[in-house]
Amino acid sequence: MQYPAEPWHMRGSLVMSVFRVPHELVPQAHLPEGARVITLAGNAFVAVAFVSYEPGSELIYEELLVATPVWDQGRMAVSVPQIWVDSEASKQGGRELWAIPKQLARFGEGSSIAAVAVTGGVPLPGAWSTAGWTAQRLDGRDVRTRMRLSGRYRLVRAAWLFPVGGPLGYLTGRTPLVSFATRDMRLTFGQ
């Protein structure tokens, strides 16, 4: 299977919500040695995002991911414990280049992983940009990767459905602290 060399320059749209979750429920097998999930009063913050990578990207595919802020090597980073894509090339590239545990899935009605409905939208002023690191462990390898994300965002209401018996069942019934969306996301991932 062929996949693009890094860095991957991606563009598209996303919907993301942040949830407060008891620390002990958050998957942690993906953390590099020495990294720890950042908590507040025994809770971790878990971001769930549905992303559609569109023409102009290295690869065109859809993705559902979970990310948690972590403390790693004296700085804040993000770690991805769970992620699904509908592209074999993305799956293989993510695993081999960056130790991101991508799994294959099909998205749409009847998904056993998650569904989201978005309403409303209050635009945030200006364009937002953030840069940082991912910290991952997969198959005994620790990998830290640079990333940059930008776009014009709007606050939205996002109603997520996580089937009780599904891999995100620990989020069932939880209300997001905040949700936002963008249609002009730009992501550069990798060195």
Tab-separated table of C-alpha atoms in Angstrom:
chain	number	residue	atom	x	y	z
A	1	MET	CA	0.000	0.000	0.000
A	2	GLN	CA	1.361	3.403	-0.966
A	3	TYR	CA	0.845	6.520	1.101
A	4	PRO	CA	2.314	10.039	0.819
A	5	ALA	CA	5.599	10.936	2.466
A	6	GLU	CA	5.386	13.367	5.350
A	7	PRO	CA	4.452	16.095	5.883
A	8	TRP	CA	0.828	15.683	4.873
A	9	HIS	CA	-0.846	18.945	3.880
A	10	MET	CA	-4.569	18.497	4.383
A	11	ARG	CA	-7.673	20.633	3.960
A	12	GLY	CA	-11.335	20.095	4.624
A	13	SER	CA	-14.001	20.452	7.286
A	14	LEU	CA	-14.438	19.289	10.842
A	15	VAL	CA	-16.823	19.143	13.768
A	16	MET	CA	-15.217	18.806	17.188
A	17	SER	CA	-16.607	18.577	20.713
A	18	VAL	CA	-14.784	18.500	24.029
A	19	PHE	CA	-16.074	16.289	26.853
A	20	ARG	CA	-15.117	15.998	30.520
A	21	VAL	CA	-14.551	12.323	31.342
A	22	PRO	CA	-13.378	10.571	34.531
A	23	HIS	CA	-9.645	9.954	34.109
A	24	GLU	CA	-9.910	6.205	34.693
A	25	LEU	CA	-12.235	5.784	31.677
A	26	VAL	CA	-9.839	7.330	29.154
A	27	PRO	CA	-7.762	4.814	27.121
A	28	GLN	CA	-4.048	5.227	27.885
A	29	ALA	CA	-2.229	2.365	26.161
A	30	HIS	CA	-1.276	4.838	23.411
A	31	LEU	CA	0.839	7.074	25.670
A	32	PRO	CA	4.617	7.187	25.244
A	33	GLU	CA	6.721	6.336	28.266
A	34	GLY	CA	6.673	9.205	30.751
A	35	ALA	CA	3.628	10.943	29.230
A	36	ARG	CA	0.484	11.437	31.285
A	37	VAL	CA	-3.053	12.582	30.550
A	38	ILE	CA	-3.723	16.093	31.898
A	39	THR	CA	-6.511	16.038	34.483
A	40	LEU	CA	-8.522	18.493	36.523
A	41	ALA	CA	-10.309	17.264	39.666
A	42	GLY	CA	-9.962	13.659	38.495
A	43	ASN	CA	-11.325	14.347	35.013
A	44	ALA	CA	-9.627	14.305	31.631
A	45	PHE	CA	-10.685	16.357	28.635
A	46	VAL	CA	-11.526	14.297	25.570
A	47	ALA	CA	-12.001	15.854	22.145
A	48	VAL	CA	-13.991	13.913	19.570
A	49	ALA	CA	-13.848	15.084	15.966
A	50	PHE	CA	-15.338	14.049	12.676
A	51	VAL	CA	-13.115	15.265	9.826
A	52	SER	CA	-13.623	15.228	6.079
A	53	TYR	CA	-10.406	15.692	4.084
A	54	GLU	CA	-11.262	17.150	0.704
A	55	PRO	CA	-9.624	17.806	-2.691
A	56	GLY	CA	-6.343	19.644	-2.252
A	57	SER	CA	-5.285	17.184	0.479
A	58	GLU	CA	-2.546	14.557	0.179
A	59	LEU	CA	-5.325	11.957	0.539
A	60	ILE	CA	-9.123	12.315	0.416
A	61	TYR	CA	-10.934	10.451	3.191
A	62	GLU	CA	-13.077	10.722	6.308
A	63	GLU	CA	-11.937	10.290	9.869
A	64	LEU	CA	-13.350	10.023	13.386
A	65	LEU	CA	-10.847	10.607	16.152
A	66	VAL	CA	-10.475	10.962	19.889
A	67	ALA	CA	-7.705	13.205	21.262
A	68	THR	CA	-6.609	14.007	24.799
A	69	PRO	CA	-4.231	16.699	26.063
A	70	VAL	CA	-1.164	15.176	27.710
A	71	TRP	CA	1.985	16.331	29.474
A	72	ASP	CA	4.998	14.913	27.656
A	73	GLN	CA	8.699	15.764	27.866
A	74	GLY	CA	8.052	19.003	29.734
A	75	ARG	CA	5.406	20.357	27.352
A	76	MET	CA	1.753	19.981	26.517
A	77	ALA	CA	0.945	17.723	23.577
A	78	VAL	CA	-2.039	15.829	22.193
A	79	SER	CA	-2.386	12.067	22.077
A	80	VAL	CA	-4.808	10.082	19.929
A	81	PRO	CA	-5.966	6.877	21.654
A	82	GLN	CA	-8.727	6.007	19.155
A	83	ILE	CA	-9.147	6.850	15.486
A	84	TRP	CA	-10.997	5.437	12.487
A	85	VAL	CA	-10.563	6.253	8.796
A	86	ASP	CA	-12.163	5.015	5.569
A	87	SER	CA	-8.862	4.897	3.659
A	88	GLU	CA	-6.374	2.033	3.722
A	89	ALA	CA	-3.554	4.399	2.681
A	90	SER	CA	-4.362	6.770	5.560
A	91	LYS	CA	-4.531	3.864	7.991
A	92	GLN	CA	-1.161	2.488	6.993
A	93	GLY	CA	0.528	5.887	6.744
A	94	GLY	CA	-0.761	7.027	10.135
A	95	ARG	CA	0.423	3.854	11.831
A	96	GLU	CA	3.829	3.618	10.152
A	97	LEU	CA	4.797	7.303	10.081
A	98	TRP	CA	3.403	8.584	13.385
A	99	ALA	CA	2.287	5.584	15.509
A	100	ILE	CA	-1.325	6.766	15.342
A	101	PRO	CA	-3.558	3.680	15.867
A	102	LYS	CA	-5.797	4.185	12.822
A	103	GLN	CA	-8.390	1.509	12.133
A	104	LEU	CA	-10.620	1.104	9.102
A	105	ALA	CA	-14.322	1.968	9.354
A	106	ARG	CA	-17.250	2.933	7.181
A	107	PHE	CA	-19.155	6.049	8.135
A	108	GLY	CA	-22.793	6.901	7.601
A	109	GLU	CA	-26.160	5.827	8.925
A	110	GLY	CA	-26.029	2.934	11.337
A	111	SER	CA	-22.403	3.487	12.361
A	112	SER	CA	-21.524	1.410	15.402
A	113	ILE	CA	-18.933	4.005	16.494
A	114	ALA	CA	-20.599	7.439	16.555
A	115	ALA	CA	-22.952	9.853	14.833
A	116	VAL	CA	-23.232	13.624	15.157
A	117	ALA	CA	-25.839	16.248	14.264
A	118	VAL	CA	-24.813	19.901	14.197
A	119	THR	CA	-27.093	22.937	14.530
A	120	GLY	CA	-26.619	26.662	14.872
A	121	GLY	CA	-23.354	28.450	14.590
A	122	VAL	CA	-21.838	31.620	15.997
A	123	PRO	CA	-18.724	32.655	14.044
A	124	LEU	CA	-15.608	33.309	16.080
A	125	PRO	CA	-13.725	36.424	14.934
A	126	GLY	CA	-10.728	36.001	12.657
A	127	ALA	CA	-8.762	32.938	11.649
A	128	TRP	CA	-7.369	30.683	14.372
A	129	SER	CA	-4.112	28.793	14.172
A	130	THR	CA	-2.466	26.401	16.584
A	131	ALA	CA	0.733	24.399	16.424
A	132	GLY	CA	1.990	21.632	18.653
A	133	TRP	CA	2.940	17.999	18.968
A	134	THR	CA	1.319	14.603	19.083
A	135	ALA	CA	2.747	12.023	21.473
A	136	GLN	CA	2.019	8.413	20.530
A	137	ARG	CA	2.972	4.831	21.375
A	138	LEU	CA	2.133	1.956	19.046
A	139	ASP	CA	3.678	-1.498	18.731
A	140	GLY	CA	6.444	-0.574	21.176
A	141	ARG	CA	7.435	2.623	19.330
A	142	ASP	CA	7.217	6.108	20.816
A	143	VAL	CA	6.718	8.805	18.160
A	144	ARG	CA	6.342	12.557	18.585
A	145	THR	CA	5.111	14.517	15.576
A	146	ARG	CA	4.769	18.216	14.818
A	147	MET	CA	1.423	19.542	13.545
A	148	ARG	CA	-0.237	22.852	12.650
A	149	LEU	CA	-4.007	23.424	12.395
A	150	SER	CA	-5.815	26.552	11.201
A	151	GLY	CA	-9.219	27.725	10.038
A	152	ARG	CA	-12.172	30.014	10.667
A	153	TYR	CA	-14.303	28.448	13.378
A	154	ARG	CA	-17.833	28.801	14.627
A	155	LEU	CA	-19.357	27.657	17.893
A	156	VAL	CA	-22.105	25.109	17.252
A	157	ARG	CA	-24.449	22.744	19.057
A	158	ALA	CA	-23.365	19.182	18.434
A	159	ALA	CA	-25.496	16.215	19.454
A	160	TRP	CA	-23.373	13.051	19.494
A	161	LEU	CA	-24.640	9.492	19.634
A	162	PHE	CA	-22.216	6.909	21.015
A	163	PRO	CA	-23.660	3.379	21.097
A	164	VAL	CA	-23.384	1.889	24.599
A	165	GLY	CA	-21.627	-1.259	23.409
A	166	GLY	CA	-19.388	0.558	20.950
A	167	PRO	CA	-15.733	1.566	21.313
A	168	LEU	CA	-16.744	5.062	22.498
A	169	GLY	CA	-19.354	3.786	24.952
A	170	TYR	CA	-17.550	5.594	27.781
A	171	LEU	CA	-18.885	8.839	26.205
A	172	THR	CA	-22.535	7.692	26.041
A	173	GLY	CA	-24.895	10.249	27.567
A	174	ARG	CA	-22.208	12.900	28.094
A	175	THR	CA	-22.871	16.489	27.061
A	176	PRO	CA	-20.041	18.406	25.345
A	177	LEU	CA	-18.474	21.310	27.207
A	178	VAL	CA	-17.996	23.112	23.891
A	179	SER	CA	-18.369	22.280	20.198
A	180	PHE	CA	-17.086	24.006	17.115
A	181	ALA	CA	-16.907	23.492	13.379
A	182	THR	CA	-15.058	24.793	10.355
A	183	ARG	CA	-15.346	24.346	6.606
A	184	ASP	CA	-11.898	25.755	5.784
A	185	MET	CA	-9.591	23.683	7.950
A	186	ARG	CA	-5.917	23.454	7.014
A	187	LEU	CA	-3.714	20.830	8.673
A	188	THR	CA	-0.017	20.141	8.199
A	189	PHE	CA	1.040	16.929	9.877
A	190	GLY	CA	4.561	15.593	10.104
A	191	GLN	CA	8.117	16.817	9.681
